[in-house]
PDB file of C-alpha atoms in Angstrom:
ATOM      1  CA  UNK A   1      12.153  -9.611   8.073  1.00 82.00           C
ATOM      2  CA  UNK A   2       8.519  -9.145   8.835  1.00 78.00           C
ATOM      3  CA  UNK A   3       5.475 -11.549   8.056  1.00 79.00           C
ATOM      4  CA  UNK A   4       1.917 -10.128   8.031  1.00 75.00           C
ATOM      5  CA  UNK A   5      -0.990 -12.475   7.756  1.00 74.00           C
ATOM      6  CA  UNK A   6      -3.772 -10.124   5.987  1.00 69.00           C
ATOM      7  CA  UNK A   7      -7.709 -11.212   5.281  1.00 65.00           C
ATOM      8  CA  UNK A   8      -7.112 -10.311   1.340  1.00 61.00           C
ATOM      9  CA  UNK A   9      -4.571  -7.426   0.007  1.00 59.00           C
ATOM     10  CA  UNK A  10      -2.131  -5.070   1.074  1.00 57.00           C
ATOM     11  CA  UNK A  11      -4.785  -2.790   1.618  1.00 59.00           C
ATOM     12  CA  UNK A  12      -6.514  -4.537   3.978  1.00 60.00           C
ATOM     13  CA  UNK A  13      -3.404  -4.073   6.409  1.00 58.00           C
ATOM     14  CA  UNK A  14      -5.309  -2.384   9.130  1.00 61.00           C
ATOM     15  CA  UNK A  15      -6.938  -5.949   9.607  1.00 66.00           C
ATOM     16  CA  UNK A  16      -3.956  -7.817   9.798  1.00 68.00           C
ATOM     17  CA  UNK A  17      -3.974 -11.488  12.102  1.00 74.00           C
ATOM     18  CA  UNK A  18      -0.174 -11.708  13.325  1.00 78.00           C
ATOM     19  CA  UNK A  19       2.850 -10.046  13.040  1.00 82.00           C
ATOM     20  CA  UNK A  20       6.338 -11.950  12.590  1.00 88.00           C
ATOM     21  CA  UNK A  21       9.349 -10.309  12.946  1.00 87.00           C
ATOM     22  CA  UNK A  22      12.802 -11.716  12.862  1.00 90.00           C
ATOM     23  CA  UNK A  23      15.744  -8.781  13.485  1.00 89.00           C
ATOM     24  CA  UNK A  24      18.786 -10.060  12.303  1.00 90.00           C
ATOM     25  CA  UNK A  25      19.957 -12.887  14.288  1.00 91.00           C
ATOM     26  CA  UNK A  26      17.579 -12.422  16.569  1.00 92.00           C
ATOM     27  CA  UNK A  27      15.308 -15.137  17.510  1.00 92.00           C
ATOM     28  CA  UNK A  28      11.568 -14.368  15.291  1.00 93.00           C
ATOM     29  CA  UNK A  29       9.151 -13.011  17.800  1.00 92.00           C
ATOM     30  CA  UNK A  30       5.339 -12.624  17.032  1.00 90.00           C
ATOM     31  CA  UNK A  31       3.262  -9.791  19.102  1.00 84.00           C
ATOM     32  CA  UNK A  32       0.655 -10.775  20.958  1.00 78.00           C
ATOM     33  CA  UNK A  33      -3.223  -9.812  20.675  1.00 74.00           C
ATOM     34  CA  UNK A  34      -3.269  -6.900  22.897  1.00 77.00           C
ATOM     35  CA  UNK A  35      -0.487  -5.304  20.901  1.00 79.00           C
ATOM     36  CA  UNK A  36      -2.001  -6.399  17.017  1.00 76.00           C
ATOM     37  CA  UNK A  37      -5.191  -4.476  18.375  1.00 76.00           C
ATOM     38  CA  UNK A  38      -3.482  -1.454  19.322  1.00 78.00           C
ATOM     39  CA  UNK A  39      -1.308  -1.562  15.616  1.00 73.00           C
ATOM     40  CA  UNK A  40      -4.477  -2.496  13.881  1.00 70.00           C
ATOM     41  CA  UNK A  41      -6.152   1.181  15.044  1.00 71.00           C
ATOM     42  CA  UNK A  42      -2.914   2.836  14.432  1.00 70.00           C
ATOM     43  CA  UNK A  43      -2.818   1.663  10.723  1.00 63.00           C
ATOM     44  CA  UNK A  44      -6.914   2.013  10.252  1.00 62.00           C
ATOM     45  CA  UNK A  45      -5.707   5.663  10.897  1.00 59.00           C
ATOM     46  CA  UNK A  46      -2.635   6.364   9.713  1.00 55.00           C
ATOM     47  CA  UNK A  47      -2.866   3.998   6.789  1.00 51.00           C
ATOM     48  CA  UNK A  48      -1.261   5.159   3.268  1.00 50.00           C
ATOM     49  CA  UNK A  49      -3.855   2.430   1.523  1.00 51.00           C
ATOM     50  CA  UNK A  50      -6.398   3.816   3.784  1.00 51.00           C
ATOM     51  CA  UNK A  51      -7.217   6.921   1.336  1.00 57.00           C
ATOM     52  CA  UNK A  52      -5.646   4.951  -2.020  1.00 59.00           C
ATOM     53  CA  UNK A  53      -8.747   5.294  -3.993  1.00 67.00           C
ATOM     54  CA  UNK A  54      -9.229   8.890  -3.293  1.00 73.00           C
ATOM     55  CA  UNK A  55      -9.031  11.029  -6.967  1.00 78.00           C
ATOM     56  CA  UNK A  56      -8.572   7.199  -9.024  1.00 87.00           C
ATOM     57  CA  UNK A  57     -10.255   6.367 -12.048  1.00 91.00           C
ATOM     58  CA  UNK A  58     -10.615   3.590 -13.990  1.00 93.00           C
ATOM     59  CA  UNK A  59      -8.382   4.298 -17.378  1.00 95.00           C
ATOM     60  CA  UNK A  60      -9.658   1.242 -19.296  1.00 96.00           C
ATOM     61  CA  UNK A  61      -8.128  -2.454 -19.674  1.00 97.00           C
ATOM     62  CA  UNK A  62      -4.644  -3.121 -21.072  1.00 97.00           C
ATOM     63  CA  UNK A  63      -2.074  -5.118 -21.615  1.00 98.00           C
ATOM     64  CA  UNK A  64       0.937  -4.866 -19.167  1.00 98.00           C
ATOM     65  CA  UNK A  65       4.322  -7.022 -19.375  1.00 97.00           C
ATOM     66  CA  UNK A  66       5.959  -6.787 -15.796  1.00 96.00           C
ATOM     67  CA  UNK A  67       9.091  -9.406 -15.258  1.00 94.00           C
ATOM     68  CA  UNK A  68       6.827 -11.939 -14.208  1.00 92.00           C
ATOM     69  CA  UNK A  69       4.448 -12.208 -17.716  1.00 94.00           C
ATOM     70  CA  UNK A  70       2.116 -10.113 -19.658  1.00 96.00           C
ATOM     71  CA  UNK A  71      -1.612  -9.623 -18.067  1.00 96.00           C
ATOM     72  CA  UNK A  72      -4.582  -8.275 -19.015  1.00 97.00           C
ATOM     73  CA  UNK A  73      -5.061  -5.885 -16.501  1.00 97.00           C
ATOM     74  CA  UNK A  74      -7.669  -2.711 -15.109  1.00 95.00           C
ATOM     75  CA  UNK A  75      -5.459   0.844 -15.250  1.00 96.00           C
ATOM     76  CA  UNK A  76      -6.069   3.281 -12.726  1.00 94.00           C
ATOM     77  CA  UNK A  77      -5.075   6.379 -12.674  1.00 95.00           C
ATOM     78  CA  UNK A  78      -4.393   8.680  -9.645  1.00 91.00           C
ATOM     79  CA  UNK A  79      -4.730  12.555 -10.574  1.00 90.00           C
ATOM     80  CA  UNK A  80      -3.953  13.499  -7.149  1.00 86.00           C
ATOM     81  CA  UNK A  81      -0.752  11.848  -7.081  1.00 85.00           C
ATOM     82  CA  UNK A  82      -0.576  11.366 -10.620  1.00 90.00           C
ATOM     83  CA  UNK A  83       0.036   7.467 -10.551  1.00 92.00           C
ATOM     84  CA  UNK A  84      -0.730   4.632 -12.466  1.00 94.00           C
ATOM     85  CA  UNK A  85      -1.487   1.345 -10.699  1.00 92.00           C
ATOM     86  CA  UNK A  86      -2.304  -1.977 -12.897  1.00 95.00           C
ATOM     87  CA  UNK A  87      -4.852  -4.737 -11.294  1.00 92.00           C
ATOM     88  CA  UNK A  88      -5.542  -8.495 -12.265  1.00 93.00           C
ATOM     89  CA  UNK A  89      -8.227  -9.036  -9.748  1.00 88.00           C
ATOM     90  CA  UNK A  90      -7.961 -12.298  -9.971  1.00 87.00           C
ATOM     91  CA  UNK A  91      -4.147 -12.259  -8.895  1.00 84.00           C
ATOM     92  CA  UNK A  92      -3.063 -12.702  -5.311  1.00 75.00           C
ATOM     93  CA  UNK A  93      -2.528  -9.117  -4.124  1.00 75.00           C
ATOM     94  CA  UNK A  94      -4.164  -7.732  -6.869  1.00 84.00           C
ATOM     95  CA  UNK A  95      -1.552  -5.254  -8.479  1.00 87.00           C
ATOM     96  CA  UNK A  96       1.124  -6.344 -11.031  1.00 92.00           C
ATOM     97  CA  UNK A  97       2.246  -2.856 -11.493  1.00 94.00           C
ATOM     98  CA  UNK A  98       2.229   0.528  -9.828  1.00 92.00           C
ATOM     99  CA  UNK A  99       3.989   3.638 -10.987  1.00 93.00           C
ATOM    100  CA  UNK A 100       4.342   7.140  -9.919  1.00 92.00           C
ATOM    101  CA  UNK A 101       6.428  10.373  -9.839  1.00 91.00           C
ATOM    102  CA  UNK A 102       8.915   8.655  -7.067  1.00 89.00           C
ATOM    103  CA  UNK A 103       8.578   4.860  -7.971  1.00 90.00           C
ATOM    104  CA  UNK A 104       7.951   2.053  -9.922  1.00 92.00           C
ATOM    105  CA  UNK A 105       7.457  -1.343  -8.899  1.00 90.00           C
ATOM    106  CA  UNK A 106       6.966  -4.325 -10.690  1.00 92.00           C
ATOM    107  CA  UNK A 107       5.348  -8.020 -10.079  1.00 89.00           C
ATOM    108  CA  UNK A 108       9.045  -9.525 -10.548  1.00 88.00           C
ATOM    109  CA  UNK A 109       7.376 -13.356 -10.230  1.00 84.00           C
ATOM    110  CA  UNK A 110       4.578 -15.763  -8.600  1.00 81.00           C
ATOM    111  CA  UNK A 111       3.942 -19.073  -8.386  1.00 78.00           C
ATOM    112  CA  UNK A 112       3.907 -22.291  -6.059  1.00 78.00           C
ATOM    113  CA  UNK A 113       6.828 -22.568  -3.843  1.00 78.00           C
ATOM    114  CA  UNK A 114       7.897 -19.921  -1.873  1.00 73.00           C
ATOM    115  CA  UNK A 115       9.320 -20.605   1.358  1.00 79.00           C
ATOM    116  CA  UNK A 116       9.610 -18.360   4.121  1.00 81.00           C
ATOM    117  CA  UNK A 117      12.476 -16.345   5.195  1.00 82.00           C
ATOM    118  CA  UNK A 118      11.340 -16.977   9.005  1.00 88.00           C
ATOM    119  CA  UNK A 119      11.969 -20.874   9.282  1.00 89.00           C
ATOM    120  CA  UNK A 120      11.939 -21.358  13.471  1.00 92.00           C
ATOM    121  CA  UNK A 121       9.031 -21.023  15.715  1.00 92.00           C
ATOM    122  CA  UNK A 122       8.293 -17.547  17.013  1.00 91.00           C
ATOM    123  CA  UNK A 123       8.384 -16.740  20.674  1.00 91.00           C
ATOM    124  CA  UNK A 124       6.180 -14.594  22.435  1.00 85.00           C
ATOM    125  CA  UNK A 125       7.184 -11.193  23.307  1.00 82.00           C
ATOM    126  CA  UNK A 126       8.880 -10.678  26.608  1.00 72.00           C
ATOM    127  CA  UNK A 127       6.469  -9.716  29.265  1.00 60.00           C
ATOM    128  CA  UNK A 128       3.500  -9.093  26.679  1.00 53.00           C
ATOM    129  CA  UNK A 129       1.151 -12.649  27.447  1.00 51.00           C
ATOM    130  CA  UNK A 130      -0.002 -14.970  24.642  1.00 53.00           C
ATOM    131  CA  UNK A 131      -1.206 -14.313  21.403  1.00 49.00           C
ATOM    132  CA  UNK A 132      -4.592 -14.838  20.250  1.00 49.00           C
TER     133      UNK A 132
END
């Protein structure tokens, strides 16, 4: 299980805060500053949302009915990689649907609520310092 605390939206990963990660039975661990600046480079280059609007347009506004309601939501359309991706900007995260030659994913719910699948305190990584 991994937690990511991002500024906005999945595509502003290569800004992310902290990094959670629980392996199993493992205790959670969270990586330290010197390590979420060397991922945060790594994914401002290597990022697949880095490039996502490259070849999109702006289809129109629709109606789309995912599992978790009907929206009115902004189509785009990717003619490079000939996907479709559906956007309530006023939504957390943005997208309620996204589809494509190899997937299709869905907004399956939202709300008020959720609890975390990491419920302990994370350490520090061995031999890595503090986090800031």
């Amino acid at each position: 299980v991994y937690q990511v605390l991002t500024p906005g939206n999945p595509a502003e990963m290569d800004a992310a805060q902290e990094i959670v990660f629980k392996p199993g039975d493992k205790p959670a661990m969270k990586m330290p500053a010197m390590m979420m600046k060397m991922i945060r480079g790594q994914l401002k280059k290597n990022s697949v949302l880095g490039n996502v609007c490259e070849g999109v347009s702006l289809a129109g506004k629709e109606s789309v009915t995912v599992p978790a309601g009907t929206f009115q939501a902004l189509r785009y359309h990717n003619d490079k990689h000939d996907s479709d991706t559906w956007v309530v900007p006023e939504r957390p995260f943005f997208m309620v649907k996204a589809t494509g030659k190899d997937f299709d994913m869905s907004l399956a719910s939202s709300g008020d609520g959720a609890r975390s699948s990491i419920t302990e305190t994370p350490q520090e990584m061995p031999g890595m310092g503090p986090s800031k």
